[in-house]
Coordinates of C-alpha atoms in Angstrom, one line a residue:
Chain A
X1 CA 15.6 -32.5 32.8
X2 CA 15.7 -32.4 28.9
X3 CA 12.6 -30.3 28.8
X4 CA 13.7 -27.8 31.1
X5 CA 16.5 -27.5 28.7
X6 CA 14.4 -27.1 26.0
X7 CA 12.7 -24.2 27.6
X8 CA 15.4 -23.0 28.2
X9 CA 15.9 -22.7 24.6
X10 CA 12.8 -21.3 24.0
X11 CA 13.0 -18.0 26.3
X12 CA 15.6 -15.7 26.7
X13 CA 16.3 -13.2 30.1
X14 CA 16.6 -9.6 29.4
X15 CA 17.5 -7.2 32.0
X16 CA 16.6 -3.6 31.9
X17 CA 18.9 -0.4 33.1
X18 CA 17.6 -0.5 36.4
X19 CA 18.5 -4.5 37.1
X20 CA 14.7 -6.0 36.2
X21 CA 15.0 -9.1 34.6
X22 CA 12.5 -10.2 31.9
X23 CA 11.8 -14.0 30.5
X24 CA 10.6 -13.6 26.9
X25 CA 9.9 -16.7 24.7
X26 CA 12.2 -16.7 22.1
X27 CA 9.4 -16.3 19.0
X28 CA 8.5 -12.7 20.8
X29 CA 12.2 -11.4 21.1
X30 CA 12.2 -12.1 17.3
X31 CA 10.5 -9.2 17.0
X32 CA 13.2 -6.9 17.4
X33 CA 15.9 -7.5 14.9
X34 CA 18.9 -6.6 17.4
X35 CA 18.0 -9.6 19.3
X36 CA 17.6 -11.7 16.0
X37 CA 21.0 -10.5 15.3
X38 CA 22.4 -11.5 18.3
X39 CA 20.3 -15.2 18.6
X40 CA 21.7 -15.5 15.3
X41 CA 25.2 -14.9 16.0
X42 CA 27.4 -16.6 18.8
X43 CA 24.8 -15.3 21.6
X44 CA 23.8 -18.2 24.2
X45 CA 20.4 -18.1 24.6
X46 CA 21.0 -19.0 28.1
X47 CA 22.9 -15.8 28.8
X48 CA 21.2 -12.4 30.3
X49 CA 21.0 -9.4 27.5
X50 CA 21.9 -6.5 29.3
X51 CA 20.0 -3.1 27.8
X52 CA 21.7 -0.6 29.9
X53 CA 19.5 1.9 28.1
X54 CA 16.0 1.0 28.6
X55 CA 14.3 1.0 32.3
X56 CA 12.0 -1.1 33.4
X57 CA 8.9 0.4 32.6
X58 CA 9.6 0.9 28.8
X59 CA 11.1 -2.4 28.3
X60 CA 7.5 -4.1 29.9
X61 CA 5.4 -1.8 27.2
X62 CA 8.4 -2.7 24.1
X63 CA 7.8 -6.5 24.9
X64 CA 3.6 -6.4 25.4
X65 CA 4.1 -4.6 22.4
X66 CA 6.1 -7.4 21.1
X67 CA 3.8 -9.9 22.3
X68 CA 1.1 -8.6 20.5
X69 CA 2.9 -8.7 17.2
X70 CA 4.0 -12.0 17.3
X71 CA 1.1 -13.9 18.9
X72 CA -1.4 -12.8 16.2
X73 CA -1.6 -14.2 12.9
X74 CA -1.2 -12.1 9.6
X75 CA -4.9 -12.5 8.8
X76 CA -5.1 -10.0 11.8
X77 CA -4.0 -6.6 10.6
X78 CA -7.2 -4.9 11.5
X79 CA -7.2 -5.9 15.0
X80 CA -3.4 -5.2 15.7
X81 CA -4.3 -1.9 14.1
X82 CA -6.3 -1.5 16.9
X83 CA -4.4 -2.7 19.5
X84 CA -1.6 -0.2 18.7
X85 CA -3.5 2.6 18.5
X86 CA -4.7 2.2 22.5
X87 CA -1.5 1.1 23.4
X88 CA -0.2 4.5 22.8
X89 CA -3.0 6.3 23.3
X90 CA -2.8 7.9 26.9
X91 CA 0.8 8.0 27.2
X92 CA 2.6 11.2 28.2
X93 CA 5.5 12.4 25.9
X94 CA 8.3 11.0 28.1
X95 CA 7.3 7.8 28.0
X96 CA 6.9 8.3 24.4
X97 CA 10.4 9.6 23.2
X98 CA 11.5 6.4 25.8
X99 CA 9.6 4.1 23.3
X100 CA 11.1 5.6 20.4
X101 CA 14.6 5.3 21.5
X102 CA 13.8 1.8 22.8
X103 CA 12.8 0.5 20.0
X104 CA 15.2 2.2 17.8
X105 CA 18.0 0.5 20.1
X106 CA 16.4 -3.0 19.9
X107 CA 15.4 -2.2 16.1
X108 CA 12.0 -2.6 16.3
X109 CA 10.7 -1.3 13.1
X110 CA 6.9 -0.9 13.4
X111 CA 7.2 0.0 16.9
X112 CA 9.3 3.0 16.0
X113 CA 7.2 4.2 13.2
X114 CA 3.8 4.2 15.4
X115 CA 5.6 6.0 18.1
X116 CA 7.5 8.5 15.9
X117 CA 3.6 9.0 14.1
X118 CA 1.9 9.6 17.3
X119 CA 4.9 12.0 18.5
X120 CA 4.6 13.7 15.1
X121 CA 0.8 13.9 15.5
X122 CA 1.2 16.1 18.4
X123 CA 4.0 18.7 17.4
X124 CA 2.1 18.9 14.0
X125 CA 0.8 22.8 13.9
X126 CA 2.2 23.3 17.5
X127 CA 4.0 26.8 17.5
X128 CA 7.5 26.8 17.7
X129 CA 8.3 27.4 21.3
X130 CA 5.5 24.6 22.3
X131 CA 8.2 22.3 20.6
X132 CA 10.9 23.7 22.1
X133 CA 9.2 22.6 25.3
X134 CA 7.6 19.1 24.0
X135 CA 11.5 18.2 22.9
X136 CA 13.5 20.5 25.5
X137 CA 15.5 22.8 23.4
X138 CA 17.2 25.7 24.6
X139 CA 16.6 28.5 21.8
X140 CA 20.2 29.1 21.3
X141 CA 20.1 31.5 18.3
X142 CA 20.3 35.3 18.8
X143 CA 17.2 36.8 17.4
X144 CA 19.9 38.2 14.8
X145 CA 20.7 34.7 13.6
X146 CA 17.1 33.3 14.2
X147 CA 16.3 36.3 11.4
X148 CA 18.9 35.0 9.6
X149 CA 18.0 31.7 9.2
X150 CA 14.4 32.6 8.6
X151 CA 15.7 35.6 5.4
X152 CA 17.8 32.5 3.6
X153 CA 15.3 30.2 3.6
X154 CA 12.4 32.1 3.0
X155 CA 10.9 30.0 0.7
X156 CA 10.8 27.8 2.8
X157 CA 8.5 29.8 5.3
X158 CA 6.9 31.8 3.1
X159 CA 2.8 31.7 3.9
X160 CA 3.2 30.4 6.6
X161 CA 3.0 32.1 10.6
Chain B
X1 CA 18.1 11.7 21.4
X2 CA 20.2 11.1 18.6
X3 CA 20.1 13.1 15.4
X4 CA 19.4 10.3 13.2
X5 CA 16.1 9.5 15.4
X6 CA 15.0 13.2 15.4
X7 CA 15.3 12.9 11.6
X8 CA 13.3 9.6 11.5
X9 CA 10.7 11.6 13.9
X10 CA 10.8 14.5 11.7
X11 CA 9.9 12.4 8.2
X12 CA 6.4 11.7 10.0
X13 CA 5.7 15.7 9.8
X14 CA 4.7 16.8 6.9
X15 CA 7.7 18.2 4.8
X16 CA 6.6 22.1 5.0
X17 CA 6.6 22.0 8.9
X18 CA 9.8 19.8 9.4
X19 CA 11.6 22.2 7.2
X20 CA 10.4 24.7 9.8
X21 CA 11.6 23.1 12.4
X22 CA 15.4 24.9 11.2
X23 CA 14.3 27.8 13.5
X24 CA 13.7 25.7 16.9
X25 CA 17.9 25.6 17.9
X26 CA 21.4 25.5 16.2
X27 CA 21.3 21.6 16.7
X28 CA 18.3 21.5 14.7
X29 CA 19.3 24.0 11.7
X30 CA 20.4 21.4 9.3
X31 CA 18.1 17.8 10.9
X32 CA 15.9 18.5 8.0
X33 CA 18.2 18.1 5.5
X34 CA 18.7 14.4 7.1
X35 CA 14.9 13.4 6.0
X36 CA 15.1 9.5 5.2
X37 CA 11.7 9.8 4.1
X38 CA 10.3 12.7 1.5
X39 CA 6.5 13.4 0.7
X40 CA 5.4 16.4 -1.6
X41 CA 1.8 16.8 -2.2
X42 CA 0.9 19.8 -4.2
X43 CA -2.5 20.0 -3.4
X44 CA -1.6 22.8 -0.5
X45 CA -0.3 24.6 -3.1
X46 CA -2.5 27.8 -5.0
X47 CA 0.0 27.9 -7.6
X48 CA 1.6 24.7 -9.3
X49 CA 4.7 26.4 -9.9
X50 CA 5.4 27.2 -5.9
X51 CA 5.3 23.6 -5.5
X52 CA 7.7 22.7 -8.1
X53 CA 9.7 25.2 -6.6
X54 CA 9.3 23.5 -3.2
X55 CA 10.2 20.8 -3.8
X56 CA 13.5 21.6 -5.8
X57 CA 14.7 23.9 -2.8
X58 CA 13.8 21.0 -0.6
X59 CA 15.9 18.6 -2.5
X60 CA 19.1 20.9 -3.3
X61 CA 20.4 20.7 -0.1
X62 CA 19.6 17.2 1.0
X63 CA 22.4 15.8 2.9
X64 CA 20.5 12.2 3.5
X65 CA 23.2 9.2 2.3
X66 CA 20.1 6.8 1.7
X67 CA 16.4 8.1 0.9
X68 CA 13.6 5.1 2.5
X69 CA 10.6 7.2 0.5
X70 CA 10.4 9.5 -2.3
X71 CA 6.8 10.3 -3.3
X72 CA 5.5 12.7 -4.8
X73 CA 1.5 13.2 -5.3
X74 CA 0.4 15.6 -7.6
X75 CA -2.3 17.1 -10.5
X76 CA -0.4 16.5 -13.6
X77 CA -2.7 19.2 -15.5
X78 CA 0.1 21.1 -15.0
X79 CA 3.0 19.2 -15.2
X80 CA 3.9 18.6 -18.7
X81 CA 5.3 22.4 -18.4
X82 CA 7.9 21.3 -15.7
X83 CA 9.1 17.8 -17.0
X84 CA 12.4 19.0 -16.7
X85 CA 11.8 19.0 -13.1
X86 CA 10.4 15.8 -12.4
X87 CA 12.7 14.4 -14.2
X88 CA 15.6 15.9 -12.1
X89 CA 13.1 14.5 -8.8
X90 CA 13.4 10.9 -10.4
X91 CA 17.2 11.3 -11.5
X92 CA 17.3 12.6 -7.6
X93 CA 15.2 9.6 -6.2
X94 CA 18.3 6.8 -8.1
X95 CA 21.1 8.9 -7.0
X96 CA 20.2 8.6 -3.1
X97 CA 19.4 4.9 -3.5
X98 CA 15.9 4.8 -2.8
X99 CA 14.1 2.2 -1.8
X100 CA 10.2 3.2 -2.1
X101 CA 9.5 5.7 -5.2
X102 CA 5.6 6.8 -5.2
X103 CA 5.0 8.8 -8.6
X104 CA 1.0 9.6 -7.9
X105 CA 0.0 12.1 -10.3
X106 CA -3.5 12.8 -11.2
X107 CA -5.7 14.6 -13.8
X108 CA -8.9 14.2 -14.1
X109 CA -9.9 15.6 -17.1
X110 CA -7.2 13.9 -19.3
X111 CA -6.5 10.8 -17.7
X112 CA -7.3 8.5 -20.7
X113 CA -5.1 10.4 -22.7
X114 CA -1.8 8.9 -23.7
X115 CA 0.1 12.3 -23.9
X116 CA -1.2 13.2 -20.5
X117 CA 0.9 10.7 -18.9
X118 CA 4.6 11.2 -17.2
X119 CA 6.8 9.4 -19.7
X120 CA 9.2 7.2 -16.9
X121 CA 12.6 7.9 -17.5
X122 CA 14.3 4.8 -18.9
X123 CA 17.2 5.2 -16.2
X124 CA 14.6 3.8 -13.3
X125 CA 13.9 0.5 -15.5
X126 CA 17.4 -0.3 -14.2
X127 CA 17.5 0.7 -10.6
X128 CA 18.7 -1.9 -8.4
X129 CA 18.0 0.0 -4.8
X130 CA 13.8 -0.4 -5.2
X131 CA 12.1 -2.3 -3.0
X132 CA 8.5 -0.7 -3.5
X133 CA 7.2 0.8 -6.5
X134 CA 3.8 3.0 -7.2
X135 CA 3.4 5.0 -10.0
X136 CA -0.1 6.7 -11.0
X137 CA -0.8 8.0 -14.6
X138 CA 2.9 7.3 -15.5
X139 CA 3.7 5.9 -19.1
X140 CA 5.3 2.7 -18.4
X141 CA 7.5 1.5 -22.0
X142 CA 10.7 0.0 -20.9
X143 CA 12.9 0.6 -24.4
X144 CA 15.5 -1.9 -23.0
X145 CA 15.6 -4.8 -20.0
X146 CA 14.0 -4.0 -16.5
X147 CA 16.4 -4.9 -13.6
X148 CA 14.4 -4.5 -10.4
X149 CA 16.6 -7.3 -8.5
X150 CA 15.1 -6.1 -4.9
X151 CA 11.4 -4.9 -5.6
X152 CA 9.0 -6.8 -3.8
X153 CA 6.1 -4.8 -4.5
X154 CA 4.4 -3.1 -7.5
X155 CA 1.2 -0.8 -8.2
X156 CA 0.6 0.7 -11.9
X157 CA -2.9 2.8 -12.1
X158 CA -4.1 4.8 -15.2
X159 CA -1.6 3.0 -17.8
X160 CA -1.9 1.3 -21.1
X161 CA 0.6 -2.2 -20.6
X162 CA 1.2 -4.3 -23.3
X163 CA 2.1 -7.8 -23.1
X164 CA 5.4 -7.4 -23.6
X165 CA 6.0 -4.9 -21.4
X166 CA 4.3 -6.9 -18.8
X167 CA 6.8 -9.8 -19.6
X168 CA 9.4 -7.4 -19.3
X169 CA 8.5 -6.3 -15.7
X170 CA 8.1 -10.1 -14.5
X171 CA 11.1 -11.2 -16.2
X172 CA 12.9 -8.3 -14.5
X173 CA 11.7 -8.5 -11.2
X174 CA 12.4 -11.8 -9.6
X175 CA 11.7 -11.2 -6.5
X176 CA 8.7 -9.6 -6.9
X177 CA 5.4 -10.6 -4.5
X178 CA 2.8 -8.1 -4.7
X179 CA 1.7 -6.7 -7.7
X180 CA -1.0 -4.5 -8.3
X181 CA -2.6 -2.7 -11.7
X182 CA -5.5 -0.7 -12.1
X183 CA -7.3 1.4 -14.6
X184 CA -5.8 -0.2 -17.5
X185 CA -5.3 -1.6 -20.7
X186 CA -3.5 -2.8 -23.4
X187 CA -2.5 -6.2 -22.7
X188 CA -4.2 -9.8 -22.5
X189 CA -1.6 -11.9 -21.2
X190 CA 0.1 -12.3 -17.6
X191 CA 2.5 -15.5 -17.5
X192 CA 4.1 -15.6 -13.8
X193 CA 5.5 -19.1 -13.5
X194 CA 9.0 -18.2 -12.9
X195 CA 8.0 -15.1 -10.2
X196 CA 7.9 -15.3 -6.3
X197 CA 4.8 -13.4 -6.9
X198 CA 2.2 -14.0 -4.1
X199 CA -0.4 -11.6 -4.6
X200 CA -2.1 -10.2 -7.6
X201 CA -4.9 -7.4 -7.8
X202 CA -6.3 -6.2 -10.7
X203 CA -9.1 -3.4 -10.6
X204 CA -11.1 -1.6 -13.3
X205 CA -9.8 -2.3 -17.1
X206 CA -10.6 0.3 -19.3
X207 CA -12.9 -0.6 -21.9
X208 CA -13.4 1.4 -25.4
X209 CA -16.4 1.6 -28.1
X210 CA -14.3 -0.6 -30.1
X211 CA -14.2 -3.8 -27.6
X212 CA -17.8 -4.5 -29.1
X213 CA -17.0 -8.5 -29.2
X214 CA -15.0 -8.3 -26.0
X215 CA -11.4 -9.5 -25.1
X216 CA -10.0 -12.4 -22.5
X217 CA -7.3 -11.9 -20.4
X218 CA -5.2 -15.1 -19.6
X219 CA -3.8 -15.5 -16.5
X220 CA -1.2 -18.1 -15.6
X221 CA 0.3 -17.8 -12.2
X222 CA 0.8 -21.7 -10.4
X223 CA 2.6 -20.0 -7.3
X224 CA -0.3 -17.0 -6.7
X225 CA -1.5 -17.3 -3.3
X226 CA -4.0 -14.3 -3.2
X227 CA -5.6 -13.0 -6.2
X228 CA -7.9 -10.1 -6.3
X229 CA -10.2 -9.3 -9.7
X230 CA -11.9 -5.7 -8.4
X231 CA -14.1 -3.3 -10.5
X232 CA -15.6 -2.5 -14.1
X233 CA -13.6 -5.3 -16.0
X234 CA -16.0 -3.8 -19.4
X235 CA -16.2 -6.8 -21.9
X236 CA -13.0 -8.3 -21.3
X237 CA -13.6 -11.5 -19.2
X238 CA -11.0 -13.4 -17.5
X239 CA -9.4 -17.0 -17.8
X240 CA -7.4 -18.2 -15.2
X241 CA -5.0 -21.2 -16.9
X242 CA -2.8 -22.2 -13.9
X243 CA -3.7 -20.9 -10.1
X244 CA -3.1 -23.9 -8.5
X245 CA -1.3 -22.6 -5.4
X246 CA -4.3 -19.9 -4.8
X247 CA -5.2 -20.1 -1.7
X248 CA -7.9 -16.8 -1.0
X249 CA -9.4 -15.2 -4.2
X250 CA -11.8 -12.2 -4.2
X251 CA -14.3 -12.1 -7.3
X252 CA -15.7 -8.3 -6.7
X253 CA -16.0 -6.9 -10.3
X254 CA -18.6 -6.7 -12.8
X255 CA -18.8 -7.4 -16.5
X256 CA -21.0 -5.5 -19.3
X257 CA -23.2 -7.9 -20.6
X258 CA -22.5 -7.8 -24.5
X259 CA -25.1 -5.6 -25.8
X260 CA -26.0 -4.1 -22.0
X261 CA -25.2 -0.6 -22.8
X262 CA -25.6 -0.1 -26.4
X263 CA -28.8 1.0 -28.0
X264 CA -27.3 0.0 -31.7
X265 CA -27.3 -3.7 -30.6
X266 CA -30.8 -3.9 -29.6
X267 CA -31.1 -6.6 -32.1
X268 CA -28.9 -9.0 -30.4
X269 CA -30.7 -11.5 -28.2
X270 CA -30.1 -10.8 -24.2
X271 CA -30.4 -13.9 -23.8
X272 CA -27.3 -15.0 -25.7
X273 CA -25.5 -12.2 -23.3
X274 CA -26.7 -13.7 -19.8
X275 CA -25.3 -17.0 -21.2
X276 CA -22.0 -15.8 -22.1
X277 CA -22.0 -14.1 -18.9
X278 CA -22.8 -17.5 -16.8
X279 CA -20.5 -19.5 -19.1
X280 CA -17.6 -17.0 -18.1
X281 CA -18.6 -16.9 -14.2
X282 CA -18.9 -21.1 -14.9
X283 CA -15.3 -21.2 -15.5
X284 CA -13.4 -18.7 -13.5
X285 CA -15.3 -20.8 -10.5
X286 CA -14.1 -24.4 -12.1
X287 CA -10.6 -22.9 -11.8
X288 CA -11.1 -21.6 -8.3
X289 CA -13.3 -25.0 -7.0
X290 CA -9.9 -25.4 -5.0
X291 CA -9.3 -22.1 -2.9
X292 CA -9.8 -22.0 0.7
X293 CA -10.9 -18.5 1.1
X294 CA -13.3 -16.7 -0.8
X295 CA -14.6 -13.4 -1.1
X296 CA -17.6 -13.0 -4.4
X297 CA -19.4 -9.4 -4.8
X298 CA -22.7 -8.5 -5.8
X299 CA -22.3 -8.9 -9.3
X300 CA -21.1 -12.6 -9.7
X301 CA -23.8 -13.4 -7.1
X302 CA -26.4 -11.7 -8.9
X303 CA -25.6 -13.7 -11.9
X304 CA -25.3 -16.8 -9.9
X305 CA -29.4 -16.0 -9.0
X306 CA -29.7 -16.4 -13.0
X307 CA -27.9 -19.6 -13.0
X308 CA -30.1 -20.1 -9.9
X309 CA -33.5 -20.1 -11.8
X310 CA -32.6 -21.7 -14.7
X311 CA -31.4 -24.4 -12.6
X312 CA -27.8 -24.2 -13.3
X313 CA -25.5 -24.5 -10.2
X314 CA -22.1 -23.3 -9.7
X315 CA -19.7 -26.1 -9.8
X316 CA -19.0 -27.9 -6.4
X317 CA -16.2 -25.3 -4.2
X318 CA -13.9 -27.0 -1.4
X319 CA -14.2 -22.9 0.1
X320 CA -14.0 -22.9 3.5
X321 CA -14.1 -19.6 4.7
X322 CA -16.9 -17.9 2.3
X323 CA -17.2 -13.8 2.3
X324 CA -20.0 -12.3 0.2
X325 CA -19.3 -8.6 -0.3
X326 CA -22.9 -7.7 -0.6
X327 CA -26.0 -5.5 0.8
X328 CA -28.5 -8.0 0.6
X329 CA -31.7 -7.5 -1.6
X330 CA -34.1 -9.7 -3.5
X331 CA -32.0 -10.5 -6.4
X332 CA -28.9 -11.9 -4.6
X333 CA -30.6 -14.2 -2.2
X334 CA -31.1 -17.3 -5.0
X335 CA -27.5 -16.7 -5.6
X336 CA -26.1 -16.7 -1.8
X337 CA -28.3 -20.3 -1.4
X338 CA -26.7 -21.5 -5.1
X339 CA -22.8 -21.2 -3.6
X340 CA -23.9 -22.2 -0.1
X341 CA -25.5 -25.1 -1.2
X342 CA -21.9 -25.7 -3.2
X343 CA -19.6 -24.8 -0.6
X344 CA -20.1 -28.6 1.5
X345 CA -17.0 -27.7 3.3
X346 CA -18.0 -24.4 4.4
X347 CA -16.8 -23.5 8.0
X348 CA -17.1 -19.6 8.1
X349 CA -19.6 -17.4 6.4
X350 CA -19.4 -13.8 6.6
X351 CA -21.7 -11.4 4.7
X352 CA -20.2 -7.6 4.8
X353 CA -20.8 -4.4 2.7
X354 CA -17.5 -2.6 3.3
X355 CA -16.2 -2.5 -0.4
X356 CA -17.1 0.7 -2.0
X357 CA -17.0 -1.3 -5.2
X358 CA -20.4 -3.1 -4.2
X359 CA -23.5 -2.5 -5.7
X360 CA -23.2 -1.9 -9.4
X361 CA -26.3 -1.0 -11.1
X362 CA -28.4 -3.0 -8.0
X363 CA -31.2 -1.5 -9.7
X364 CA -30.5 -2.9 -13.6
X365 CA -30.2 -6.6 -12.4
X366 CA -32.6 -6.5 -9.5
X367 CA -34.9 -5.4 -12.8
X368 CA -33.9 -7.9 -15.2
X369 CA -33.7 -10.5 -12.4
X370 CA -37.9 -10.1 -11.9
X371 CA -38.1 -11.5 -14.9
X372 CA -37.1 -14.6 -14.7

């Protein structure tokens, strides 16, 4: 009985938007600093962490990601380099921008900077109507004020298409 | 997704494009001025002065409460005609808190000349918000105390340091635990026995006509865990006093052999060189016998074939893990069997050739290796 308890200890549930629940150990939650905020704090252990904002799907990619990070030893760095790299590699945008706000949410520091890279990476010397699309934005400026904006900062496009 | 994410998303692009981004929507007219992060590099630029003006326009309307990255890589050929700028960049970088300042400049023509150097203004000595700190061909003279209470992490390149500016630095950096310097000079002391410091890497010291006898740098660091000793060290050598917490160190530098690359001092004795040079190597290993990890480069091996023939060995190592850094060629091999057969705890062996550092004059010691 005590060392179901003591597992108990060691793993925490979360459950995603859409009602999954997940059993993490503790030492991979500890990645993401809002969950080391809350373990810290008055946060059972025991209790499910609700993140009404991440499905399913992202929340299984945040924590192998997670995983990952805090199963391999410092010495490591070339083959987590690695192992980030293909984890993003063939992943659509959607899923993408879910990472980023995921692990914005859960604080996840390098997780958000290798997501926000790879996003970057892709809109980098994309015209400006493919990122309209990539990031659905309505155009809302009149082609008055679009001129506009382009005259008063022209430095600022100057040289450039 | 929320602005302050698109922002975050935005400092990954470079600054010229994100700027751009102003014309996608109404929501996104002003993200850019929200940058957390700022890189200027004005190698894209024809004309240095477009740059400069860049980058002030960039900065003007910057509505970001707390700036993660300011760097700023550029030739500083041009430069000394828009101090006044940089210096309003740097006064820009304290007033918006930031944590990582990168001041990479570079000119290669001038580099070893004092005056061709960005003088640091004395307001970042005492800049509490730093957490990381590069700077490249900056000059480096603290006039009062540094107070870097947060900075963990430190890399100086093309400088002159003396020793009481490096005491200044240590003193004023207590929590301090990477430090880097390279391309230097100037000072022949590093005492870190109060600092957190946990790595050290020192690469290429700049050696002039006048070093003829050649100078020792003293290093006393008890709670080093890594230390690093890359490059052309010249003729200064290195003692290490107190490393008793080191637990990987990489030997990858070379020494000039007094009397290697002078034609003046041809009537000095080679011999009495090699044996300064094996006396030096001697020691720095006597102080390491105790390290777990070890990386050693082509040049310490090569001299460690010397020892090798003469029937000197290199002082028993408890290494565990042993890298050599090294294309293999004739004159290495009596050196890789001298430190194997002193390594009895050797568990892991590993020979690479990834440093770019490697093979310094392969040819020179491969000759003067034949014959012994």
């Amino acid at each position: 009985m005590a060392s179901s308890i003591e597992n108990n200890n060691e793993k925490l549930t979360l459950k995603s938007s859409d009602g999954e629940e997940f059993l993490v150990e503790k030492h991979v939650a500890l990645q993401s600093t809002l969950l080391q905020n809350m373990l810290d704090s008055d946060c059972s252990s025991a209790d499910v962490i609700p993140l009404p904002k991440i499905d399913a799907r992202t929340l299984a990619l945040v924590l192998g990601y997670c995983k990952k990070h805090a199963d391999a030893s410092s010495s490591k760095q070339g083959e987590l380099n690695s192992f980030d790299s293909e984890f993003l590699k063939d992943m659509d945008m959607g899923a993408l921008f879910n990472l980023v706000l995921a692990a914005n949410f859960m604080e996840i520091k390098g997780l958000l900077d290798i997501a926000a890279q790879k996003i970057a990476d892709t809109i980098k010397d994309k015209p400006h109507q493919e990122v309209r699309e990539i990031f659905h934005v309505e155009n809302d400026y009149t082609p008055e004020e679009e001129a506009a904006v382009r005259e008063e900062n022209r430095w600022a496009f100057e040289g450039f298409p | 997704m929320p602005d302050s994410v698109l922002a975050h998303l935005l400092s990954f692009v470079p600054v010229e494009d994100a700027i751009k981004t102003q014309v996608l929507s109404k929501r996104w007219q002003f993200l850019w001025t929200y940058l957390p992060s700022l890189h200027f590099r004005s190698c894209c630029y024809d004309d240095f002065a477009d740059f400069v003006t860049f980058v002030n326009k960039t900065l003007i309307p910057s509505n970001c409460s707390k700036l993660k990255r300011f760097r700023v890589d550029c030739d500083y050929s041009c430069l000394p005609d828009f101090e006044p700028s940089v210096s309003l960049w740097t006064r820009f970088a304290v007033g918006k808190g930031t944590e990582e300042l990168h001041l990479q400049f570079e000119d290669i023509d001038n580099f070893m000349v004092d005056e061709c150097r960005y003088e640091l203004p004395q307001r970042l000595f005492t800049n509490p918000s730093f957490k990381a700190l590069c700077f490249c061909l900056c000059s480096v003279v603290p006039k009062g105390v540094v107070a870097w209470n947060s900075l963990t992490k430190l890399s100086i390149g093309y400088v002159e340091l003396s020793d009481a500016v490096i005491q200044k630095i240590l003193a004023g950096s207590p929590v301090l635990e990477f430090l880097e310097i390279y391309c230097f000079y100037g000072f022949d002391r590093m005492r870190i026995s109060h600092s957190a410091l946990k790595e050290l890497i020192l690469r290429e010291i700049w050696d002039f006509e006048s070093n003829r006898v050649g100078s020792e740098l003293e290093i006393s660091a008890p709670n080093l865990q890594s230390l690093q000793i890359l490059g052309c060290l010249g003729r200064t050598t290195c003692r290490l006093l107190d490393v008793s917490s080191l637990v990987d160190a990489t030997l990858n530098f070379k020494l000039i052999r007094p009397g290697e690359d002078s034609e003046d001092d041809s009537d000095l004795d080679p011999e009495d060189g090699y044996e300064s040079i094996q006396n030096f190597l001697r020691g720095l290993l006597e102080s390491l016998v105790h390290v777990k990890n070890s990386t050693v480069g082509t040049w310490a091996i090569q001299v460690l074939s010397i020892m090798e023939a003469k029937g000197l060995r290199s002082p028993l190592l408890k290494c565990e893990c042993l890298r050599l850094d090294t294309p293999i060629f004739q004159s290495v091999l009596p050196g890789i069997a001298n430190l194997l057969e002193s390594s009895p705890n050797l568990e892991t062996f590993r020979v690479t050739t990834m440093s770019s550092s490697i093979c310094y004059e392969e040819e020179a010691l491969s000759r003067e290796w034949k014959w012994f």
